[in-house]
Tab-separated table of C-alpha atoms and ligand atoms in Angstrom:
chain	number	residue	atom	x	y	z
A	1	UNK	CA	0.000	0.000	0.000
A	2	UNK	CA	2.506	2.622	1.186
A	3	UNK	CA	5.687	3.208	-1.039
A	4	UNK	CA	8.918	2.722	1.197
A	5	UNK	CA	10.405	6.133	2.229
A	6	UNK	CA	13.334	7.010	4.359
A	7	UNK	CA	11.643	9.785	6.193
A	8	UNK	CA	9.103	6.981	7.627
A	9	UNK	CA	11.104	5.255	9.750
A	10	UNK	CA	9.089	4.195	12.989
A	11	UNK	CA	6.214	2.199	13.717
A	12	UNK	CA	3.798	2.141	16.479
A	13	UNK	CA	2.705	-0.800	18.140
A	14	UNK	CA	-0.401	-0.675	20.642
A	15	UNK	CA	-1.778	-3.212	23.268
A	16	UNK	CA	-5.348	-2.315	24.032
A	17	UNK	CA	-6.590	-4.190	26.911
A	18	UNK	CA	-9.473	-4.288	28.860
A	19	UNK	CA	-7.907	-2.517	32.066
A	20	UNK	CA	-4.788	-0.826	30.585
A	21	UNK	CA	-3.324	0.434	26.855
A	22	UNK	CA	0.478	0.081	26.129
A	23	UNK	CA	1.476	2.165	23.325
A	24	UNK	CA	5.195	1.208	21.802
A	25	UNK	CA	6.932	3.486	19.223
A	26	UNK	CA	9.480	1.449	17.447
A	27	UNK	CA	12.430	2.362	15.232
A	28	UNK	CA	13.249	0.914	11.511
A	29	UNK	CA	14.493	-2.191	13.319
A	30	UNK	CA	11.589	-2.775	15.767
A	31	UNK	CA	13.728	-1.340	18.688
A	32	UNK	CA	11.709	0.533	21.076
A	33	UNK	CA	12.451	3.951	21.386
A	34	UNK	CA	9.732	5.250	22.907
A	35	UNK	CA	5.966	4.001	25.340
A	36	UNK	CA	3.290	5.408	27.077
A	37	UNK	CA	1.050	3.214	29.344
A	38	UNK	CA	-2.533	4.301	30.174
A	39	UNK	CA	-5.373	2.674	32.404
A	40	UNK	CA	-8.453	2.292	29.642
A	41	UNK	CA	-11.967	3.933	31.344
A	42	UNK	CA	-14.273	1.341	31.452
A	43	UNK	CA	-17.173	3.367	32.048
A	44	UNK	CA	-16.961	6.235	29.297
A	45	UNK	CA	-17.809	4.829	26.024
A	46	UNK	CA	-16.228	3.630	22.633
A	47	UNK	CA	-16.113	7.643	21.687
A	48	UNK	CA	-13.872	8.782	24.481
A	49	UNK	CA	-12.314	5.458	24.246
A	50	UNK	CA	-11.053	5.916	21.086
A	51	UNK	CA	-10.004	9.820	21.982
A	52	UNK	CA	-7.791	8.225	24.832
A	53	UNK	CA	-5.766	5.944	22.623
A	54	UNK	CA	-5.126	8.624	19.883
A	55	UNK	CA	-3.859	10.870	23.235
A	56	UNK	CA	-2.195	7.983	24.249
A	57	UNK	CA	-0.408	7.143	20.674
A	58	UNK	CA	0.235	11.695	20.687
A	59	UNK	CA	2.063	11.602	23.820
A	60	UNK	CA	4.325	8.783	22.543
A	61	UNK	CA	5.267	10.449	19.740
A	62	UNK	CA	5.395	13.503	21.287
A	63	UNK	CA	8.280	12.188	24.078
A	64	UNK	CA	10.109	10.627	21.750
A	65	UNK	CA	9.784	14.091	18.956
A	66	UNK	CA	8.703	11.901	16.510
A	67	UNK	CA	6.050	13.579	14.439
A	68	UNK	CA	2.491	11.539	12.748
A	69	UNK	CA	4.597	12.114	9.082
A	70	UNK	CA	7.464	9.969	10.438
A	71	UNK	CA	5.530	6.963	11.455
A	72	UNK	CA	4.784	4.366	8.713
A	73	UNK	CA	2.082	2.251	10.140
A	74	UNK	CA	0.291	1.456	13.247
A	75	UNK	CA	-0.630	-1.782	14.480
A	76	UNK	CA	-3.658	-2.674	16.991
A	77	UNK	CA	-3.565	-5.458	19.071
A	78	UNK	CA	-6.784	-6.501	20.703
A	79	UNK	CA	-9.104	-8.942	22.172
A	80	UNK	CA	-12.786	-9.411	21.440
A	81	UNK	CA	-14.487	-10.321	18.035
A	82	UNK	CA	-12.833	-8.114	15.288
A	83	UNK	CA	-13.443	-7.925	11.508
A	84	UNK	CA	-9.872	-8.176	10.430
A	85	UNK	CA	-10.231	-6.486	6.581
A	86	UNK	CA	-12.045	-2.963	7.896
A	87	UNK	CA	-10.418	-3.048	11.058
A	88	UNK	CA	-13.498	-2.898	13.114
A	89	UNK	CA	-13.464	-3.658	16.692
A	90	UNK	CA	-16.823	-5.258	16.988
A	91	UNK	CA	-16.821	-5.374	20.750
A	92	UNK	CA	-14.319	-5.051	23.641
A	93	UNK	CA	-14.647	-6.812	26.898
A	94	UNK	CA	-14.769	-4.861	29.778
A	95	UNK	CA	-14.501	-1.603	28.068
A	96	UNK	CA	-18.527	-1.225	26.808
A	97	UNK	CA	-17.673	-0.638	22.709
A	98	UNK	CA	-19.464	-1.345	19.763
A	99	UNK	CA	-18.777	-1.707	16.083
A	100	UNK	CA	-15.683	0.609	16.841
A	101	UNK	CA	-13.938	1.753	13.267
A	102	UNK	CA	-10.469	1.657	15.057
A	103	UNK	CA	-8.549	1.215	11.817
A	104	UNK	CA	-10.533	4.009	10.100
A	105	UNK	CA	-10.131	6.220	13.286
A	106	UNK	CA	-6.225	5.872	13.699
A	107	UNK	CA	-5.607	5.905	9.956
A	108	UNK	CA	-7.651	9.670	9.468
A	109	UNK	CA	-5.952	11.038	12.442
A	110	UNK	CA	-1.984	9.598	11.721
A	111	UNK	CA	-2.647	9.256	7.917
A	112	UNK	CA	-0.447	6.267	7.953
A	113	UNK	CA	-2.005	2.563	6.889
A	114	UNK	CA	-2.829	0.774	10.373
A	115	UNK	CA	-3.815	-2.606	10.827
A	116	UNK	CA	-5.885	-4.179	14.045
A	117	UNK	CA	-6.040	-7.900	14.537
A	118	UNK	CA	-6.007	-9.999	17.692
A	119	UNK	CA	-4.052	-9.606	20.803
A	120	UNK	CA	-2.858	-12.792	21.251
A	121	UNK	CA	-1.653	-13.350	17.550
A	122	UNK	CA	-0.035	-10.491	17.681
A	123	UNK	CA	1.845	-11.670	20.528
A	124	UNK	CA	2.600	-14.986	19.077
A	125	UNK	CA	3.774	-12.460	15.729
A	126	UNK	CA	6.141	-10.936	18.113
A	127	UNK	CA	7.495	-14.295	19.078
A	128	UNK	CA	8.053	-15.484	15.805
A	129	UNK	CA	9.853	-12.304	14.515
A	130	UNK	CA	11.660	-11.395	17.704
A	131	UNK	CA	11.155	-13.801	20.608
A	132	UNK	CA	11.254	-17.218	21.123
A	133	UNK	CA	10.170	-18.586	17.656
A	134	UNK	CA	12.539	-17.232	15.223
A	135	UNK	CA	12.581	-18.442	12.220
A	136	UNK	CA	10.122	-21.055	13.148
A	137	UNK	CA	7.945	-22.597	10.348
A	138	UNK	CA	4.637	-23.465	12.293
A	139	UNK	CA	4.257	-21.617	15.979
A	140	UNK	CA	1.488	-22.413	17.982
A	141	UNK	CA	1.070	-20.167	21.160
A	142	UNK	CA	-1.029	-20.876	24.557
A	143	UNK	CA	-1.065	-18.246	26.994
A	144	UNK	CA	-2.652	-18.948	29.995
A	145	UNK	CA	-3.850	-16.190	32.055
A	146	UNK	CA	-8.004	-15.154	33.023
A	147	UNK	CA	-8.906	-17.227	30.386
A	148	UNK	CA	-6.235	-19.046	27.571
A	149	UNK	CA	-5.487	-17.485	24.432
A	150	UNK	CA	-4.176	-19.397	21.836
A	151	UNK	CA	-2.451	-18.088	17.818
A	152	UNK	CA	-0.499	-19.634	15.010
A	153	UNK	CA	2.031	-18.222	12.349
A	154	UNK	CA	2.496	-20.565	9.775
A	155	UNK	CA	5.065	-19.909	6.877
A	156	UNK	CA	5.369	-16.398	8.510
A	157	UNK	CA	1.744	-16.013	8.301
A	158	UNK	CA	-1.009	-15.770	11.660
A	159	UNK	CA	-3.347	-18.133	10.801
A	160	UNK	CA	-6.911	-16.178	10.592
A	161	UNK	CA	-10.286	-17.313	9.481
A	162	UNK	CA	-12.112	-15.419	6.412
A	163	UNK	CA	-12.831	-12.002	8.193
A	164	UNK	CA	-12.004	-13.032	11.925
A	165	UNK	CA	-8.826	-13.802	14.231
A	166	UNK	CA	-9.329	-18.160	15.096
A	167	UNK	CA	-7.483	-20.618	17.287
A	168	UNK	CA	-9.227	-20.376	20.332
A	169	UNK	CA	-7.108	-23.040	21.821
A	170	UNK	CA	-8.912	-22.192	25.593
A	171	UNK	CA	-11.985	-23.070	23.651
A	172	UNK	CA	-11.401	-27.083	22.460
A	173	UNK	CA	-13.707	-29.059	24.364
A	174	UNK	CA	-11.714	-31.661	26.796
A	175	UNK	CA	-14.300	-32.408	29.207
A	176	UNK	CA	-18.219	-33.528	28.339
A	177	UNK	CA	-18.957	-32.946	32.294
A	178	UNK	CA	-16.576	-30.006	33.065
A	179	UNK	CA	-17.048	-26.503	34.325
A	180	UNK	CA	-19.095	-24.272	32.492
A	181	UNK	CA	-16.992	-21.880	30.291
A	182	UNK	CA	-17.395	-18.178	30.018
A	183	UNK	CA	-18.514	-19.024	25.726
A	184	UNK	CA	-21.687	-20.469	27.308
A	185	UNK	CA	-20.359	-24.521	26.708
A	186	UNK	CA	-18.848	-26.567	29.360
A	187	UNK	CA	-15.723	-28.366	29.648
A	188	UNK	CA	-13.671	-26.080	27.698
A	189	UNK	CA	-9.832	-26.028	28.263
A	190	UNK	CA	-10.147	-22.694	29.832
A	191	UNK	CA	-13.255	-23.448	32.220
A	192	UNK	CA	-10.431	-26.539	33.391
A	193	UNK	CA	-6.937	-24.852	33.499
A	194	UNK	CA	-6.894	-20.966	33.354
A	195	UNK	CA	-5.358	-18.891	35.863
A	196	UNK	CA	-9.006	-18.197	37.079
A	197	UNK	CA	-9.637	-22.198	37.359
A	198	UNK	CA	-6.682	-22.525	39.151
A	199	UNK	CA	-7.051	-20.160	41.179
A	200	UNK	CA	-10.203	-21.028	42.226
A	201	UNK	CA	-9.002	-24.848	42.932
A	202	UNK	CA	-6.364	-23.082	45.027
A	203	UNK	CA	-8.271	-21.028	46.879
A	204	UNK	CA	-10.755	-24.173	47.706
A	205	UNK	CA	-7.682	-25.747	48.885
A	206	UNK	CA	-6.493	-23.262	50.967
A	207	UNK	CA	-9.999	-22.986	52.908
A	208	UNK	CA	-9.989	-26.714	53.287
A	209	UNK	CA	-6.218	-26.403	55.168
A	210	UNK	CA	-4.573	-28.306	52.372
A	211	UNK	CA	-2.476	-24.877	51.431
A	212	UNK	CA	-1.046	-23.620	54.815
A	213	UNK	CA	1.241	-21.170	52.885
A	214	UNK	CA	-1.329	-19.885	50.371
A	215	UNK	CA	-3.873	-19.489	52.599
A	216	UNK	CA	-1.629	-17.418	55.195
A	217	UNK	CA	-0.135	-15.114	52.376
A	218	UNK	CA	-3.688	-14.670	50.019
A	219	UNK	CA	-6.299	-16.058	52.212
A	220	UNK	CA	-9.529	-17.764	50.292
A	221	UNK	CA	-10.349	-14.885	47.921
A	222	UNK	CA	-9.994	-15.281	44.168
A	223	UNK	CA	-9.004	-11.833	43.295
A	224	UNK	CA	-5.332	-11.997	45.580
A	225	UNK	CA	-4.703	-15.619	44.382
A	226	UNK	CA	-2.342	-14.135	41.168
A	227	UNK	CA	0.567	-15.875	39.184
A	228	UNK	CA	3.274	-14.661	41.788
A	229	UNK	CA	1.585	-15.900	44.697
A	230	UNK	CA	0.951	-19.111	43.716
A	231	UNK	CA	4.542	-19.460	42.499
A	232	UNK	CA	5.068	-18.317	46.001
A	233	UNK	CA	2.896	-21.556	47.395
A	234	UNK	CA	4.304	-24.089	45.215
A	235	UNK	CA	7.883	-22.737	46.385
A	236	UNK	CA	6.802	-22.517	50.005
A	237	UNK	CA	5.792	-26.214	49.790
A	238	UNK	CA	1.995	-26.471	49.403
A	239	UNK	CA	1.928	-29.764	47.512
A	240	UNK	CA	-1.832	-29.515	47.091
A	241	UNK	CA	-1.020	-25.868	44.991
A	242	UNK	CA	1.814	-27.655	42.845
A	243	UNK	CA	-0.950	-30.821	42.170
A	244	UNK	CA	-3.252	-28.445	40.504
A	245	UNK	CA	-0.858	-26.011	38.470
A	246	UNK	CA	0.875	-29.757	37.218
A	247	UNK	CA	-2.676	-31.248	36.282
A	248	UNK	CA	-3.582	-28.069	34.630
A	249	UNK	CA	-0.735	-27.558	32.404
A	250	UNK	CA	-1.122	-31.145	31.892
A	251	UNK	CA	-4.437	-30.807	30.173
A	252	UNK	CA	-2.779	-27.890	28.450
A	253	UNK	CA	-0.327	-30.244	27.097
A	254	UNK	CA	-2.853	-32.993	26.329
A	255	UNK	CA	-4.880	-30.542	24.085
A	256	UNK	CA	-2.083	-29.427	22.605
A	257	UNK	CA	-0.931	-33.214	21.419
A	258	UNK	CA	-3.913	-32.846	19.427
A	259	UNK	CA	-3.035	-30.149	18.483
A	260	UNK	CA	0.434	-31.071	16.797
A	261	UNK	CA	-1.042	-33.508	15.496
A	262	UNK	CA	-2.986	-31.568	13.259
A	263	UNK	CA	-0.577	-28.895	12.213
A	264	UNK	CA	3.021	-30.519	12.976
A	265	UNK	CA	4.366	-27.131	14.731
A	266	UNK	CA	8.080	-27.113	15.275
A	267	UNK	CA	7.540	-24.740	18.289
A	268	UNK	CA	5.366	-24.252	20.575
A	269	UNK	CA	5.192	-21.322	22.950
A	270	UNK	CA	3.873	-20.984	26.337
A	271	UNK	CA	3.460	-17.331	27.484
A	272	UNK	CA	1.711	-15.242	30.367
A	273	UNK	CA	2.233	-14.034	33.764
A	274	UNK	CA	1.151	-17.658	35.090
A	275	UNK	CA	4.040	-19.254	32.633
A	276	UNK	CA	6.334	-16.513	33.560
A	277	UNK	CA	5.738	-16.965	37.138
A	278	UNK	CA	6.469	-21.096	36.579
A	279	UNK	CA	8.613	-21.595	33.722
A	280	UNK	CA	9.739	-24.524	34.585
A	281	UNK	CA	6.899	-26.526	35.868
A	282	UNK	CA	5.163	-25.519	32.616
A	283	UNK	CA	7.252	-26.389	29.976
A	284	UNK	CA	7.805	-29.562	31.599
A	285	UNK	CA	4.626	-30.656	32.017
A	286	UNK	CA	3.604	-29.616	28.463
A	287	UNK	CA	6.574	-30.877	27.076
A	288	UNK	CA	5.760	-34.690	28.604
A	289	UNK	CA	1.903	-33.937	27.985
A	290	UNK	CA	2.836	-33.851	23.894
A	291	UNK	CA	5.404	-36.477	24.032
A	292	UNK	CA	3.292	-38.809	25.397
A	293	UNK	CA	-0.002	-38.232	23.411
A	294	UNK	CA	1.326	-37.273	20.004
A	295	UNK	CA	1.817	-39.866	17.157
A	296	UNK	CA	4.855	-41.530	16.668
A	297	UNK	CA	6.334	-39.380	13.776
A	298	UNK	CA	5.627	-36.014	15.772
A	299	UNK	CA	7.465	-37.094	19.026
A	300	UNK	CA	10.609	-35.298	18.558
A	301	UNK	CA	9.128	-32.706	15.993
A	302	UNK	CA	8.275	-29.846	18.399
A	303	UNK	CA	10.263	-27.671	20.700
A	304	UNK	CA	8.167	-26.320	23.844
A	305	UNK	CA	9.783	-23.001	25.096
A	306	UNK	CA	8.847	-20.310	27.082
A	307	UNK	CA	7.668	-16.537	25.448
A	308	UNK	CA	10.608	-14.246	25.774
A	309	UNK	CA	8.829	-10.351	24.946
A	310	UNK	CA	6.651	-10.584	28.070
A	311	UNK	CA	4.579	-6.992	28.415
A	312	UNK	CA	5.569	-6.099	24.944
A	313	UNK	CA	4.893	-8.996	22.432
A	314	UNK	CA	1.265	-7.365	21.653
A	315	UNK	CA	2.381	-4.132	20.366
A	316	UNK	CA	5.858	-5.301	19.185
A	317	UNK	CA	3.948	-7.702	16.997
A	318	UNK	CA	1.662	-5.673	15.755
A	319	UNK	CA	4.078	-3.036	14.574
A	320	UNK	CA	5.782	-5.511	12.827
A	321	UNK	CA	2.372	-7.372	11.485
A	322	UNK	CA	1.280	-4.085	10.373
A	323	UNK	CA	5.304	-3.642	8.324
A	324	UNK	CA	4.558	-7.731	6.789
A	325	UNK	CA	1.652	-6.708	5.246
A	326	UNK	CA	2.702	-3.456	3.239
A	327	UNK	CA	4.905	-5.008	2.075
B	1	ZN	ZN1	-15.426	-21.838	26.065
C-alpha cells in the first residue's frame, strides 16, 4: 500500500486491553524507542475510548519528537471479536464498545495505513519475529492467564479465518462434564486450566487447610490468588497448589498433542504471567503432555519453550504485522 520512504522510519505498536493500553513506538528495526502506558476507562464509552488511545499514541510520539509524518504504520492489538479487513473492533470486553472503526479512526488522524487484529496473535507475531520462535515454520502459542489465548504463524503467516482472528485453543472441548466456560459450553480447556480455574481450585484448597502457605499469604479470595503468589505456594511447599498447576498444564499439554497432530508445529510457545511466574513446571509438564499423546512421527518434531517479549509482544507484533503486510 505505502511506497517505502526514508523519512518513515518508525512504527507504532499498541496493546489495548481491557484494564490498561500500552502504546510502543518502534524504530526501523523494531527497537523501542519510545511508550506510554494508560489505564483504559471502562465506564466512558467507545467515543472517548477511542479519543484516549489517539492521546495515548500523541504523547508517545510527542516524548520521543517523533512527528504523525514519520511513522509508517500502526498496528492494533486486541481482544474481542474483530473484523480483520475494515479493522473494526466489533466489541471489547470490559470496556462497553461497539462496532468501533479503530482502523478508520487511527488511519484519518496519523494518515499512515494501520492494521488491528487480535491480541494474542499479535503476541505470538512478536514471538516469531523477535522472541522465542525465530525463524520457526509453524508456531502455535497458549497463553494462559483469566482465560487461555491461543495463535499460530504458519510460513510467517497468523493463521486467521475469512474475516475473523481463530485458534481459540482455551476453547477445544476436553471435558463432556466439566465446568461451564465463560462461551456459554462446558468443559472447555479454559473453564479446566486458566489462571481463574486454578485459582479457584487453590483457593478451595487453601480454605480446606490443604495450602497452609497460600492461605496465610492470600487467604480464600480469588481476586489476591495471582501468578506470583501461587509461584510463592508451590515454592513454600503447598503440595496440594503444585498438584493443581501440574494437572492443569497437563491438560494444556494434552490438548495441545492434538493439536500437533494436526498442524506438525516445530515450536510451541507458552506465554503469560502464570508461565512466567512457573517456567519450569510448565514447559515440563507440556513438554511430557505432547510427548506422550502425540503420534509416533511427531514425538521429537516440536520444541516447547517459554515466550521471551513478556509486556511487549502485543504491540511489538503488531508493529511488525502491520510492516509484513505493506509489504
Ligand atoms: Zn469456552
Amino acid at each position: 500500500m505505502a511506497k517505502k520512504m526514508n523519512d518513515k522510519r518508525y512504527w507504532v505498536g499498541v496493546d489495548l486491553g481491557g484494564t490498561k493500553m500500552l502504546v510502543t513506538l518502534l524504530d526501523r528495526s523494531f527497537r523501542p524507542c519510545g511508550r506510554k502506558r494508560k489505564r483504559t476507562q471502562a465506564q466512558s464509552g467507545k467515543d472517548a475510548g477511542l479519543t484516549r488511545m489517539i492521546d495515548t499514541i500523541q504523547a508517545a510520539l510527542d516524548d520521543a519528537g517523533v512527528s504523525p509524518q514519520q511513522i509508517a504504520g500502526i498496528g492494533v492489538g486486541c481482544p474481542g471479536p474483530l473484523e480483520l479487513d475494515t479493522g473494526i473492533v466489533l466489541e471489547m470486553p470490559n470496556l462497553g464498545w461497539k462496532n468501533t472503526p479503530v482502523r478508520k479512526r487511527l488511519e484519518d488522524v496519523f494518515g499512515c495505513p494501520t492494521v488491528v487484529m487480535n491480541d494474542v496473535d499479535a503476541g505470538v507475531y512478536g514471538e516469531y519475529r523477535f522472541g522465542a520462535a525465530r525463524d520457526a515454520r509453524c508456531v502455535v502459542g497458549v497463553f494462559p492467564g483469566t482465560g487461555i489465548g491461543g495463535g499460530c504463524v504458519y510460513e510467517g503467516s497468523v493463521l486467521r479465518g475469512r474475516n475473523s482472528s481463530c485458534f481459540e485453543i482455551g476453547h477445544v472441548p476436553v471435558d463432556p462434564q466439566g465446568s461451564l466456560c465463560g462461551c456459554g459450553q462446558r468443559g472447555c480447556l479454559e473453564a479446566m486450566a486458566s489462571r481463574l480455574a486454578i485459582s479457584a481450585a487453590a483457593a478451595a484448597a487453601a480454605y480446606r487447610g490443604e495450602a497452609p502457605n497460600l492461605l496465610a499469604s492470600a487467604g480464600t479470595d480469588l481476586s489476591n490468588i495471582r501468578s506470583g503468589v501461587l509461584a510463592a505456594s508451590v515454592e513454600a511447599g503447598d503440595k496440594a497448589v503444585e498438584r493443581i498447576l501440574r494437572d492443569a498444564a497437563r491438560l494444556i499439554g494434552r490438548t495441545c498433542a492434538g493439536v500437533v497432530n494436526l498442524l506438525a508445529p516445530d515450536r510451541l510457545v507458552l506465554g503469560g504471567g502464570l508461565v512466567e511466574a512457573l517456567p519450569d513446571l510448565f514447559c515440563e509438564e507440556v513438554d511430557r503432555s505432547v510427548k506422550a499423546r502425540v503420534m509416533p512421527a511427531f514425538r521429537d518434531s516440536c520444541a516447547v519453550v517459554v515466550a521471551k517479549l513478556g509486556d511487549d509482544a502485543t504491540a511489538v507484533g503488531a508493529a511488525a504485522w502491520a510492516e509484513h503486510v505493506q509489504h
